[in-house]
Coordinates of C-alpha atoms and ligand atoms in Angstrom, one line a residue:
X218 CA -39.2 -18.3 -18.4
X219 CA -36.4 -20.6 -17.8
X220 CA -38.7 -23.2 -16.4
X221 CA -40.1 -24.0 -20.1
X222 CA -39.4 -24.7 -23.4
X223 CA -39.6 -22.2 -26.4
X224 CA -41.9 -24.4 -28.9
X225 CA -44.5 -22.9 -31.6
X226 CA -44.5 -19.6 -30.3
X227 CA -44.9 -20.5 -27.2
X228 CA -43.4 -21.0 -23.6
X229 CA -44.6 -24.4 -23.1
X230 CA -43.9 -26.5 -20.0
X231 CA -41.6 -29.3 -20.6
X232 CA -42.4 -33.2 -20.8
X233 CA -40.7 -33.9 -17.4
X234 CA -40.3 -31.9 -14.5
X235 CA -36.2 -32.8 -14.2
X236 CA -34.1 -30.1 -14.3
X237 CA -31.0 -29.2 -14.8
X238 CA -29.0 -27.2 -12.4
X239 CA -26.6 -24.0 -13.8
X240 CA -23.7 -22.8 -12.0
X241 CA -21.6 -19.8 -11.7
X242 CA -18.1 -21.1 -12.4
X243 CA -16.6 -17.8 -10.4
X244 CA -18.5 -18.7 -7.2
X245 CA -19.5 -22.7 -7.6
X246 CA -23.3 -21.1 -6.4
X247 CA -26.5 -22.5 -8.4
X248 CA -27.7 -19.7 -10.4
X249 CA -30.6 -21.2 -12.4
X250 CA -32.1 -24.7 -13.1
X251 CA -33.4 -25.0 -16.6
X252 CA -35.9 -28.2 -18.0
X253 CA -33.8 -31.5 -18.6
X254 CA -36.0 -32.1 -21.9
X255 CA -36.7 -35.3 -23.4
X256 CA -37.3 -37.2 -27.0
X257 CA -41.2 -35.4 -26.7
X258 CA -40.0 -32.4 -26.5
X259 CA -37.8 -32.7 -29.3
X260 CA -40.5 -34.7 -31.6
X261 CA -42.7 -31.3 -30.2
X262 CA -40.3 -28.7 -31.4
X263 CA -39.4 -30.8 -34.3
X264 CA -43.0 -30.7 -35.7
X265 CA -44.0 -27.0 -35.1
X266 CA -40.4 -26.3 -37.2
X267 CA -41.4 -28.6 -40.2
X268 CA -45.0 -27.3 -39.8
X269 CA -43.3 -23.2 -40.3
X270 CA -40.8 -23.9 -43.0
X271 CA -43.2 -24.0 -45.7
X272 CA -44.0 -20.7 -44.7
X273 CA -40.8 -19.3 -43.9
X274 CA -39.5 -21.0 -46.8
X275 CA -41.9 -19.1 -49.1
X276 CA -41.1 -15.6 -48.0
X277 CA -39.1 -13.9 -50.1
X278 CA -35.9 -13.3 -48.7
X279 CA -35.8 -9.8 -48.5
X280 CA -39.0 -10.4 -46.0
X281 CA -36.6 -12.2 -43.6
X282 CA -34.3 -9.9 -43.9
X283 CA -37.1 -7.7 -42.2
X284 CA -37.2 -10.4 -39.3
X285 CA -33.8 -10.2 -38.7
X286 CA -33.5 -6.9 -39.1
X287 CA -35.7 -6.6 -35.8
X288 CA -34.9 -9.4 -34.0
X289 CA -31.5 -7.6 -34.4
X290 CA -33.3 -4.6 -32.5
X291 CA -35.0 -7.0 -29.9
X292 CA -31.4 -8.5 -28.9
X293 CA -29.6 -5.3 -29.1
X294 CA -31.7 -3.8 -25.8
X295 CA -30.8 -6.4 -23.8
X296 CA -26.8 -6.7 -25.1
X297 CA -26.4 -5.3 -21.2
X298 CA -28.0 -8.5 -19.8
X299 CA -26.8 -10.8 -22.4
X300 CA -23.1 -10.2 -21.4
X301 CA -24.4 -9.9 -17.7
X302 CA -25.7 -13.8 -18.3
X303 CA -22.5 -15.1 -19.6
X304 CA -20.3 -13.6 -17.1
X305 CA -22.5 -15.1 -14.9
X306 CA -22.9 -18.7 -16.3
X307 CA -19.7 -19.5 -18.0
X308 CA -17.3 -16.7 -16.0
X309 CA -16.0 -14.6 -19.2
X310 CA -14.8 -11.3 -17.9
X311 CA -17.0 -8.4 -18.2
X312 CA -15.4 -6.7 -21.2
X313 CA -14.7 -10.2 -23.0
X314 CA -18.7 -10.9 -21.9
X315 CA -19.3 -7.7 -23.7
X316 CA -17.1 -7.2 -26.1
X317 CA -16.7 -10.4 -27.5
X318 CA -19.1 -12.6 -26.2
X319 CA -21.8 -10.2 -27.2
X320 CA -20.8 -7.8 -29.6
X321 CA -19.7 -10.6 -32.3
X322 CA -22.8 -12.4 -32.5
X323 CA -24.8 -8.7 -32.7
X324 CA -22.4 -8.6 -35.3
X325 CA -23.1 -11.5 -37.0
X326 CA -27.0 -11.4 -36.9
X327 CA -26.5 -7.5 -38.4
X328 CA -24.4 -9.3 -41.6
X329 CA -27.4 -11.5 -41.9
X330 CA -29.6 -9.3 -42.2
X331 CA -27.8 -7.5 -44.2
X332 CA -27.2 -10.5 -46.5
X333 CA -30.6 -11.3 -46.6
X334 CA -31.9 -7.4 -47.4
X335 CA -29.5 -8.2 -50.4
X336 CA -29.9 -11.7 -52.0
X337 CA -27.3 -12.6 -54.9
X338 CA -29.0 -12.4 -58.5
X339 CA -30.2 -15.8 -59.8
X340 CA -27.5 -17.5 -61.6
X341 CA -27.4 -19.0 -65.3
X342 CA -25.4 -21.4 -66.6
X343 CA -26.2 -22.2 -70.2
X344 CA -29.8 -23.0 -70.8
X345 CA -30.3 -24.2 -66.7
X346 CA -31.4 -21.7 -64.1
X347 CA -29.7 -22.1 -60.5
X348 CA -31.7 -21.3 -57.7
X349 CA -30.4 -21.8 -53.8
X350 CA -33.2 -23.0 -51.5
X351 CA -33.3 -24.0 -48.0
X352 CA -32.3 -27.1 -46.9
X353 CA -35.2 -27.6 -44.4
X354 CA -35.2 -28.1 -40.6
X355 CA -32.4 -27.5 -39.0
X356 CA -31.1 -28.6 -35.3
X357 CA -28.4 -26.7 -34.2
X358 CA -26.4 -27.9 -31.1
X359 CA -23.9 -25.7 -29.3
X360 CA -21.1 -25.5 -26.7
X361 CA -20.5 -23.3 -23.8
X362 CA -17.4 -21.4 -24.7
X363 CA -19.0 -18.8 -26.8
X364 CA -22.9 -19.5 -25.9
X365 CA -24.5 -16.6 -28.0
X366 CA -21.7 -16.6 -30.7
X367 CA -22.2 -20.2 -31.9
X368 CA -26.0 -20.2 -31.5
X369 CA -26.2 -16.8 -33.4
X370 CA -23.5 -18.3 -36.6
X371 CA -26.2 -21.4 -37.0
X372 CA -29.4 -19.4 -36.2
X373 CA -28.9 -15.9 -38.2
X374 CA -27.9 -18.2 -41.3
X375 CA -30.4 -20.7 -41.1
X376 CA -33.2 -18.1 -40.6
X377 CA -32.1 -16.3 -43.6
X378 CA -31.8 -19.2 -46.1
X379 CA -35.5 -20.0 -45.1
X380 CA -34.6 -22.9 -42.8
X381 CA -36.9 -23.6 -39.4
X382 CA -34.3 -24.3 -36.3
X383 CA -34.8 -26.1 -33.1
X384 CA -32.1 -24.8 -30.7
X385 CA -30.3 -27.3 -28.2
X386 CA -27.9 -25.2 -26.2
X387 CA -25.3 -26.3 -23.7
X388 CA -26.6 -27.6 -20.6
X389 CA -23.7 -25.5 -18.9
X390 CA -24.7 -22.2 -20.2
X391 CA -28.6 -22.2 -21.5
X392 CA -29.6 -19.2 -20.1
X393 CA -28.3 -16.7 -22.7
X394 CA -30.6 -19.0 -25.4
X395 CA -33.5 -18.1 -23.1
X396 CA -32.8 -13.7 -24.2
X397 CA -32.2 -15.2 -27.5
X398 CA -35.9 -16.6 -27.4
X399 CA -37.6 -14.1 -25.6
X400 CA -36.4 -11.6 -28.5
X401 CA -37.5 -14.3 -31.1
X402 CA -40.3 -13.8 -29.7
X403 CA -40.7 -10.1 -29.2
X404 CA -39.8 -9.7 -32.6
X405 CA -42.8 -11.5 -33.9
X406 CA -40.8 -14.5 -35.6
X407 CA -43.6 -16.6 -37.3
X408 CA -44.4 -19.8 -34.6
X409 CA -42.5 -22.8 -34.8
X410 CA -39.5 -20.9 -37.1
X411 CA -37.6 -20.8 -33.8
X412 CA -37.5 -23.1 -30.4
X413 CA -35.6 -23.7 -27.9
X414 CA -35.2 -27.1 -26.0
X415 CA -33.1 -27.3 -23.1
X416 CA -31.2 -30.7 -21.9
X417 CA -28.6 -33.1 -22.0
X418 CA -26.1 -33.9 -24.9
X419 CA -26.6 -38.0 -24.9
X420 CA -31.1 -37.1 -24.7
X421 CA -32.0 -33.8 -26.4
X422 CA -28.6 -33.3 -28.8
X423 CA -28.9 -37.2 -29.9
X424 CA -33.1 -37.2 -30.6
X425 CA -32.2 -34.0 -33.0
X426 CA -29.4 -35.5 -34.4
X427 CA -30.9 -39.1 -34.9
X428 CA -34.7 -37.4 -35.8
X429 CA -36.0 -38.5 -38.5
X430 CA -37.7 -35.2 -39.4
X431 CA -34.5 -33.3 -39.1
X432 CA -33.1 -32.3 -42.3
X433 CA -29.6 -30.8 -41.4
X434 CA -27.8 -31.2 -37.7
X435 CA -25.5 -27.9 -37.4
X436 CA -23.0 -28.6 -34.2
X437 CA -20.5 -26.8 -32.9
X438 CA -18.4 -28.7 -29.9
X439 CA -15.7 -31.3 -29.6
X440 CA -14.6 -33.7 -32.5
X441 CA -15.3 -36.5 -29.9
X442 CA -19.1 -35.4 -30.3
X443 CA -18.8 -34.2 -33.9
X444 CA -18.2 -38.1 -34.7
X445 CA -21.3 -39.5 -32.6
X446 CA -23.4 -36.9 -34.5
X447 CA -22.3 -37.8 -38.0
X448 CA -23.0 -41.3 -37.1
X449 CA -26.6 -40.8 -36.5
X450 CA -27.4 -38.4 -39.2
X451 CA -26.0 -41.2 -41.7
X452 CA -28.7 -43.5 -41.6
X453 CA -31.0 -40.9 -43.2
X454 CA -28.5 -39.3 -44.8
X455 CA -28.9 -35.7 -43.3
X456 CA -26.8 -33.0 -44.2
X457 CA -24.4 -32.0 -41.3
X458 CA -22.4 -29.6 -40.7
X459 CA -19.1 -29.6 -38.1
X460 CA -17.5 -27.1 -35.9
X461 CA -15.2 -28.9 -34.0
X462 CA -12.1 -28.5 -32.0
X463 CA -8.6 -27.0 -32.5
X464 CA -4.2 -26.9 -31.4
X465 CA -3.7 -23.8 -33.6
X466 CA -0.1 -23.0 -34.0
X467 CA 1.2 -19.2 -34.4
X468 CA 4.3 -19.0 -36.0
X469 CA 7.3 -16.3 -35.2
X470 CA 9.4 -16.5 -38.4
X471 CA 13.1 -15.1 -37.7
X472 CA 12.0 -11.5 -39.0
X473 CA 9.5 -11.2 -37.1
X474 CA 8.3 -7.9 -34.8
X475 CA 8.8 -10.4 -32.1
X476 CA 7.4 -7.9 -29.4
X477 CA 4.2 -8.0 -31.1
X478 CA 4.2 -11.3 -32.3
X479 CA 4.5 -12.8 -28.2
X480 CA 2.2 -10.3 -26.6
X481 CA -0.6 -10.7 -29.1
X482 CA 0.2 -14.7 -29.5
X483 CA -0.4 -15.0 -25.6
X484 CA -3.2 -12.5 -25.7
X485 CA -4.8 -15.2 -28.2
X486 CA -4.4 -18.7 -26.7
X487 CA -5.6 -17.2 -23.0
X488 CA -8.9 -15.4 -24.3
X489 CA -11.7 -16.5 -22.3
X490 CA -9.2 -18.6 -20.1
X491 CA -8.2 -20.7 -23.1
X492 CA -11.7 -21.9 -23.8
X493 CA -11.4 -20.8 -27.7
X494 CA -11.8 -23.4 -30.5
X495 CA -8.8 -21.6 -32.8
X496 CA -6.9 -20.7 -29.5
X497 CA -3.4 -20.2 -30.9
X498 CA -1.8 -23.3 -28.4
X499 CA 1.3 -24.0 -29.9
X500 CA 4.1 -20.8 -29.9
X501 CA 6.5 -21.6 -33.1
X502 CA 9.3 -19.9 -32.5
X503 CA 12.5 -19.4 -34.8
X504 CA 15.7 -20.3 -32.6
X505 CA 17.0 -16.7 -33.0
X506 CA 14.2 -15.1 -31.3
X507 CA 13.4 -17.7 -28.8
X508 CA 14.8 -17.3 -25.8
X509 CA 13.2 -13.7 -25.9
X510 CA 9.9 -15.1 -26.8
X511 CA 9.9 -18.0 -24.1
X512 CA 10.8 -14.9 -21.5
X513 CA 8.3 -12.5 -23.1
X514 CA 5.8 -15.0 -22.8
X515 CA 6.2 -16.0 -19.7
X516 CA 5.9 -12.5 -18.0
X517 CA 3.2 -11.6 -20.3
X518 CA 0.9 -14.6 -18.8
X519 CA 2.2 -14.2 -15.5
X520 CA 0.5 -10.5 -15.8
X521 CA -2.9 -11.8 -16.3
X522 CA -5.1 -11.1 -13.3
X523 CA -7.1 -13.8 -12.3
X524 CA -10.4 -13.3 -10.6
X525 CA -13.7 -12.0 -10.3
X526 CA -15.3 -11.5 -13.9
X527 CA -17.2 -8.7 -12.9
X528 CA -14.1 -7.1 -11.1
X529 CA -12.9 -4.6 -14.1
X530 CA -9.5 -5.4 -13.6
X531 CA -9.5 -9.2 -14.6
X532 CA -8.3 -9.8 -17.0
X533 CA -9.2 -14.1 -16.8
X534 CA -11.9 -15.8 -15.4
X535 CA -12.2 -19.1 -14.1
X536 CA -12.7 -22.1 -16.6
X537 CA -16.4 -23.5 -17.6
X538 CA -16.4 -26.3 -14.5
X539 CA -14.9 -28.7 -11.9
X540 CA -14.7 -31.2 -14.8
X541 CA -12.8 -28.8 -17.0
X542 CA -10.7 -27.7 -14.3
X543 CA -9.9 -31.0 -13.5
X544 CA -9.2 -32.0 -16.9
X545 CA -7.2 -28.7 -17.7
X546 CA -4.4 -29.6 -14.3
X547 CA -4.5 -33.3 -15.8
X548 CA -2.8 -32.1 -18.8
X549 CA -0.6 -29.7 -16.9
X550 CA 0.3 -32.1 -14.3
X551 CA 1.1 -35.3 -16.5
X552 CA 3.3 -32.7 -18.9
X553 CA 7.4 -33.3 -19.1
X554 CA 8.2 -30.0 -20.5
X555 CA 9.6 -26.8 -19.2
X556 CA 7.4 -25.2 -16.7
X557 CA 8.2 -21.3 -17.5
X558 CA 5.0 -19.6 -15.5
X559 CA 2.2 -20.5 -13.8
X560 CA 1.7 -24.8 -13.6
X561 CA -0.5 -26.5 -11.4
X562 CA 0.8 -25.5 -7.8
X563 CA 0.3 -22.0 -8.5
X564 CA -1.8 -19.8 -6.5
X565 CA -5.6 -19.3 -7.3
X566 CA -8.3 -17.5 -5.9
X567 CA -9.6 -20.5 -3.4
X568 CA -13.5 -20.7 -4.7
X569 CA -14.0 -21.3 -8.1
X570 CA -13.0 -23.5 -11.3
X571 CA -9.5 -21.2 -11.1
X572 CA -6.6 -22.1 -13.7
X573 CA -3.3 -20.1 -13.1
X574 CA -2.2 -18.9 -16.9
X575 CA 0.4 -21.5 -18.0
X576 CA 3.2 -21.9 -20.2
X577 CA 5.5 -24.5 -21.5
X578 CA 8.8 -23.8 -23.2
X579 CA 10.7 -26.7 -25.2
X580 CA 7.8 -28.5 -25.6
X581 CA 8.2 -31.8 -28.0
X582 CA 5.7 -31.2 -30.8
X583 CA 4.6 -34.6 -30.7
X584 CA 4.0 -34.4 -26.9
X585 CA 0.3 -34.7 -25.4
X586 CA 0.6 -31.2 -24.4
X587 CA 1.5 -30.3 -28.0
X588 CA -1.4 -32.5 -29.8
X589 CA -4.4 -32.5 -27.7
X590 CA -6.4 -29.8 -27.4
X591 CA -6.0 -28.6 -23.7
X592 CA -9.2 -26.0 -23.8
X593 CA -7.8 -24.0 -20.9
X594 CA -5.1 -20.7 -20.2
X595 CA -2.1 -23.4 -21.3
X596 CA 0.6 -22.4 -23.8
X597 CA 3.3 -24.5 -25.5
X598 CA 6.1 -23.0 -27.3
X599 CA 8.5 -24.7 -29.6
X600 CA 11.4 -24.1 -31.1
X601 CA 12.0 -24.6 -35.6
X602 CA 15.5 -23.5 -37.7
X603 CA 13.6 -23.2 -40.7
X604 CA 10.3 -21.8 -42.8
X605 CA 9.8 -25.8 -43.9
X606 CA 10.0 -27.2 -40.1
X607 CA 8.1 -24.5 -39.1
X608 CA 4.9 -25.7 -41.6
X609 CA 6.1 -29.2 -40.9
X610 CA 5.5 -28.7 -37.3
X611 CA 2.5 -26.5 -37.7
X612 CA 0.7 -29.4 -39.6
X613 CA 1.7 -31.9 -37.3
X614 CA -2.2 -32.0 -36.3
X615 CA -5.0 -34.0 -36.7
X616 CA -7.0 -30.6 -35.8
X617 CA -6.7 -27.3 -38.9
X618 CA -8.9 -24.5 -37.4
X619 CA -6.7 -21.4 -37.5
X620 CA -3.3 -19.9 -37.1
X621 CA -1.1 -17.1 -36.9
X622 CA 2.0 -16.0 -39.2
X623 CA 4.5 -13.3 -38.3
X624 CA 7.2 -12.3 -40.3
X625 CA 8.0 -10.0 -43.6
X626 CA 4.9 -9.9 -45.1
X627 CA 5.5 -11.6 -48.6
X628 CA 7.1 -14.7 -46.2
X629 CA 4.6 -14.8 -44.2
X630 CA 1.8 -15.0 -46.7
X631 CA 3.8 -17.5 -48.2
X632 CA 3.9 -20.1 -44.7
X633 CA 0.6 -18.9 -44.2
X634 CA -0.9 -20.4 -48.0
X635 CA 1.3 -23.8 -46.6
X636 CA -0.6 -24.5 -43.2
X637 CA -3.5 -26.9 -43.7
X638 CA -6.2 -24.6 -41.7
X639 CA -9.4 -22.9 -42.9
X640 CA -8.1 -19.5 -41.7
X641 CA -4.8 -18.1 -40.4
X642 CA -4.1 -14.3 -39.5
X643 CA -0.8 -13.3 -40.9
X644 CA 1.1 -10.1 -38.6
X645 CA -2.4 -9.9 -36.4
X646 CA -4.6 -9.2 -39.1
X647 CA -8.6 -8.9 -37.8
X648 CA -11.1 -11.3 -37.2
X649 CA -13.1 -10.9 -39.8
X650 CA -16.9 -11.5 -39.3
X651 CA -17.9 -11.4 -43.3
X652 CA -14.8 -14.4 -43.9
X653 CA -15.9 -18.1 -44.1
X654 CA -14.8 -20.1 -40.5
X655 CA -14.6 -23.4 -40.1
X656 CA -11.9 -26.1 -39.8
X657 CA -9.4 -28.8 -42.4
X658 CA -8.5 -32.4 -40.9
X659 CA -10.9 -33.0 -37.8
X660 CA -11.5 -29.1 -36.8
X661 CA -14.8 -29.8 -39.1
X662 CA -16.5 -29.9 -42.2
X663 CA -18.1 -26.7 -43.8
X664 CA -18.1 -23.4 -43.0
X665 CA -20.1 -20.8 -40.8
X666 CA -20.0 -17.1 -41.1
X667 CA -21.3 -14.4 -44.4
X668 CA -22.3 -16.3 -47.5
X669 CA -20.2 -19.1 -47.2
X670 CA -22.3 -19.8 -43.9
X671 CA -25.6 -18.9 -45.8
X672 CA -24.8 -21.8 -48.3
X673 CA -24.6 -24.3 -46.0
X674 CA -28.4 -23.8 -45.2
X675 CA -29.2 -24.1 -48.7
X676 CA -29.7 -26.3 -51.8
X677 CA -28.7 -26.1 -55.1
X678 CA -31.3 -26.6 -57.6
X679 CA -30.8 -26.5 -61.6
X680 CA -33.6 -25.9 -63.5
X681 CA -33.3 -26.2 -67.5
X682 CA -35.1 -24.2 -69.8
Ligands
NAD1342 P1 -19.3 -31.0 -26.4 O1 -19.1 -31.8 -27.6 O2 -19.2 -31.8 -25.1 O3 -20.8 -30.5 -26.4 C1 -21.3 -29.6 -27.4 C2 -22.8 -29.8 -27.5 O4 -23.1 -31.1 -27.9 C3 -23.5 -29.5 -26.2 O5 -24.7 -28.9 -26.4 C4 -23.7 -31.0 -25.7 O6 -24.9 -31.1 -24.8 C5 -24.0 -31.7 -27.0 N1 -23.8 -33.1 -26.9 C6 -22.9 -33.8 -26.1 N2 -23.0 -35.1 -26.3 C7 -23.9 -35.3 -27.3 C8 -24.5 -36.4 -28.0 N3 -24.1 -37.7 -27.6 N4 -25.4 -36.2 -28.9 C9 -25.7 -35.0 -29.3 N5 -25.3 -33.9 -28.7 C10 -24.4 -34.0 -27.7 O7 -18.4 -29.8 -26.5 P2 -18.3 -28.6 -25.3 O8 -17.5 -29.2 -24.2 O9 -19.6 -28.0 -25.0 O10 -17.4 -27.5 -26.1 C11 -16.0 -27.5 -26.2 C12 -15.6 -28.1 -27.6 O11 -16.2 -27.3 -28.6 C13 -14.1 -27.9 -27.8 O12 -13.6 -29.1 -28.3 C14 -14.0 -26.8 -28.8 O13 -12.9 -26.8 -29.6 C15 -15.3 -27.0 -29.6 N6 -15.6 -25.7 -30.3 C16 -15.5 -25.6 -31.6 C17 -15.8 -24.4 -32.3 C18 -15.6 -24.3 -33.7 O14 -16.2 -23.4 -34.3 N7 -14.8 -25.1 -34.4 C19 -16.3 -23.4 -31.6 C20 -16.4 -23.5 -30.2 C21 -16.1 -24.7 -29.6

């Protein structure tokens, strides 16, 4: 079906015949070509959503829990070809395709459900009853670093507040939205509570963002983007919510279990080659553990295997595109630091957007390679004498997504409550799928992920008795 659009209920053939070519980032072959929608297709899916919601809206919420509960079902079946689809179109290894790439946003959907099958009593305050409501129609626009995960965190919560979504994936890796629709659909969602419209950033992502019958943009991508879409949600004054980019720093305190601390900090910032929002980029280290740390690190990238995704033993695949390829080596080639592994002359599997794992000791925090966020397998570790430098360098940022804190634990919880982030894991603690996520300073504005996420897609309404 990946010739048409997911409108209404319906597959429905596009508005133009352009389309939009996908490509396996392992093998640079054309797997698929998807529609190259237009501002019709968008008014299209934008009118059978508003034409649901009153509907949806109306259920109680225990009812689309039941929705959930067996789109849940739908999706889970094909959890084989979901992963299968993103190794393919953005080149996550098989067990990060899987594991990650697949099993979070199953995850996710599950806590929605779950949510939903519970709704939170009505509250009183004084003589006024509070009631949460849905804001309305959503459009959610999403990246290509985790395809499913970033749809699923807008759609699940939407879809359970009572909200009607139209869906504008990334043009790099749309195919995983097309199992997410044909499960929509199996599932027996009501028509026009869920479409899809494939296309291009500057023509389908700006008519949702700029359409008039859009009550709430929900993106997730870079804070170049993030700006352009809170410009043209303004005029109308829609209600927008921000997932946007990251240079999370994890920070090795002098009693630290530095062992730990290095293998699981590199293990972080080269998941899915790098291509992770809250990618832990910058390695604080204290002076009396760093020339250990710079060392450890070093042979712990250098032990990534790069290759095929589907090849069991790789452990990194290749990066989304040419153009992120290229834009990846221009950070590493323009960068004055201390090359310790890896760099751009390394070797690389010939075909394929390839990036040897990279990492920079002695890097100056107020470097390029220390600021921007690189979005491929690139480290940069830097030295601090003290708890305050170390926070000082930390929120040296104009990005606060996440962070990491190792040391004894009371000290650690202590730098931890100083970094300006909306999460940080202190001595590895778990991602936690039930926690709010989303980012200070230009990582964002809200939050995605259990209630916190829920109330995003809601209104607050006080009625006084
Ligand atoms: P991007 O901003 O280029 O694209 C994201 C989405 O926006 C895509 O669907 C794209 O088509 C669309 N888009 C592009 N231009 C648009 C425009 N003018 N109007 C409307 N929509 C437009 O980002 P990307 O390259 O796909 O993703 C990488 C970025 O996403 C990184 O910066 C990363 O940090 C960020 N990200 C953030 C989070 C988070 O939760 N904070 C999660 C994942 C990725």
């Amino acid at each position: 079906m990946t010739s048409h659009l997911y409108i209404g209920g319906k597959w429905v053939a596009p508005a133009s015949t352009d389309t939009i070519p996908v490509e396996n980032p392992a093998t640079e072959e054309e797997i698929a070509r998807v529609p190259s929608g237009t501002a019709t297709d968008v008014d299209r899916a934008v009118a059978a959503a508003r034409a649901a919601f009153d509907g949806w809206a109306g259920l109680p919420m225990v009812s689309r829990a039941g929705f959930l509960d067996r789109l849940h079902g739908c999706l889970s079946t094909r959890a084989e070809k979901i992963a299968r689809t993103i190794g393919l179109e953005m080149g996550a290894p098989l067990k990060i395709a899987s594991r990650v790439q697949t099993g979070l946003p199953l995850a996710v959907l599950r806590s929605y459900a779950d949510l939903a099958a519970r709704p939170a009593p009505a509250e009183t305050v004084g003589n006024s009853l509070v009631v949460h409501e849905p804001v309305g129609v959503v459009g959610a626009i999403t990246p290509w670093n985790y395809p499913l995960q970033q749809v699923m965190a807008k759609v699940a919560a939407a879809l359970a507040a009572g909200c009607t979504v139209v869906l504008k994936p990334s043009e790099l890796t749309p195919l995983v939205a097309y199992l997410l629709a044909e499960a929509a659909d199996e599932a027996g969602l009501p028509a026009g509570v869920f479409n899809l419209v494939t296309g291009t950033g500057p023509v389908v992502g700006a008519a949702l963002a700029g359409h008039p019958d859009v009550d709430m943009v929900s993106f997730t991508g870079s804070t170049a983007t993030g700006r352009f879409i809170s410009h043209a949600a303004a005029d109308r004054i829609a209600r927008v919510s921000l997932e946007l980019g990251g240079k999370s720093a994890n920070v090795i305190l002098s009693d630290a279990d530095v062992t730990k601390a290095v293998k699981i900090g590199v293990g972080n910032a080269l998941l899915n080659s790098g291509q992770t929002c809250t990618a832990w980029t910058r390695m604080l280290v204290h002076h009396d553990l760093y020339d250990e740390a710079v060392a450890l690190a070093a042979k712990t990238a250098a032990g990534y295997s790069l290759g095929d995704p589907f090849d069991e033993s790789t452990r990194l695949g290749p990066v989304v595109s040419a153009a992120q390829r290229a834009r990846v080596l221009g950070f590493v080639e323009r960068a004055t630091a201390r090359l310790v592994t890896g760099g751009p002359d390394a070797p690389v599997p010939a075909v394929g957007h390839f990036v040897a794992p990279t990492v920079f000791a002695d890097v100056d925090p107020s470097s390029e390679l220390a600021q921007e966020e690189i979005f491929g397998p690139v480290l940069s570790i830097i030295p601090f004498g003290s708890d305050d430098e170390a926070v000082d360098i930390a929120n040296n940022s104009r990005y606060g997504l996440a962070g990491g804190v190792w040391g004894s634990d009371e000290r650690a919880l202590a730098v931890a409550r100083r970094l300006r982030t909306g999460a940080v894991d202190v001595n590895g603690g778990a991602f936690n799928p039930l926690a709010p996520f989303g980012g200070y300073k230009q990582s964002g504005i809200g939050r995605e992920l259990g209630s916190h996420g829920l109330a995003e897609f809601q209104q607050v309404k006080a009625i006084q008795r």
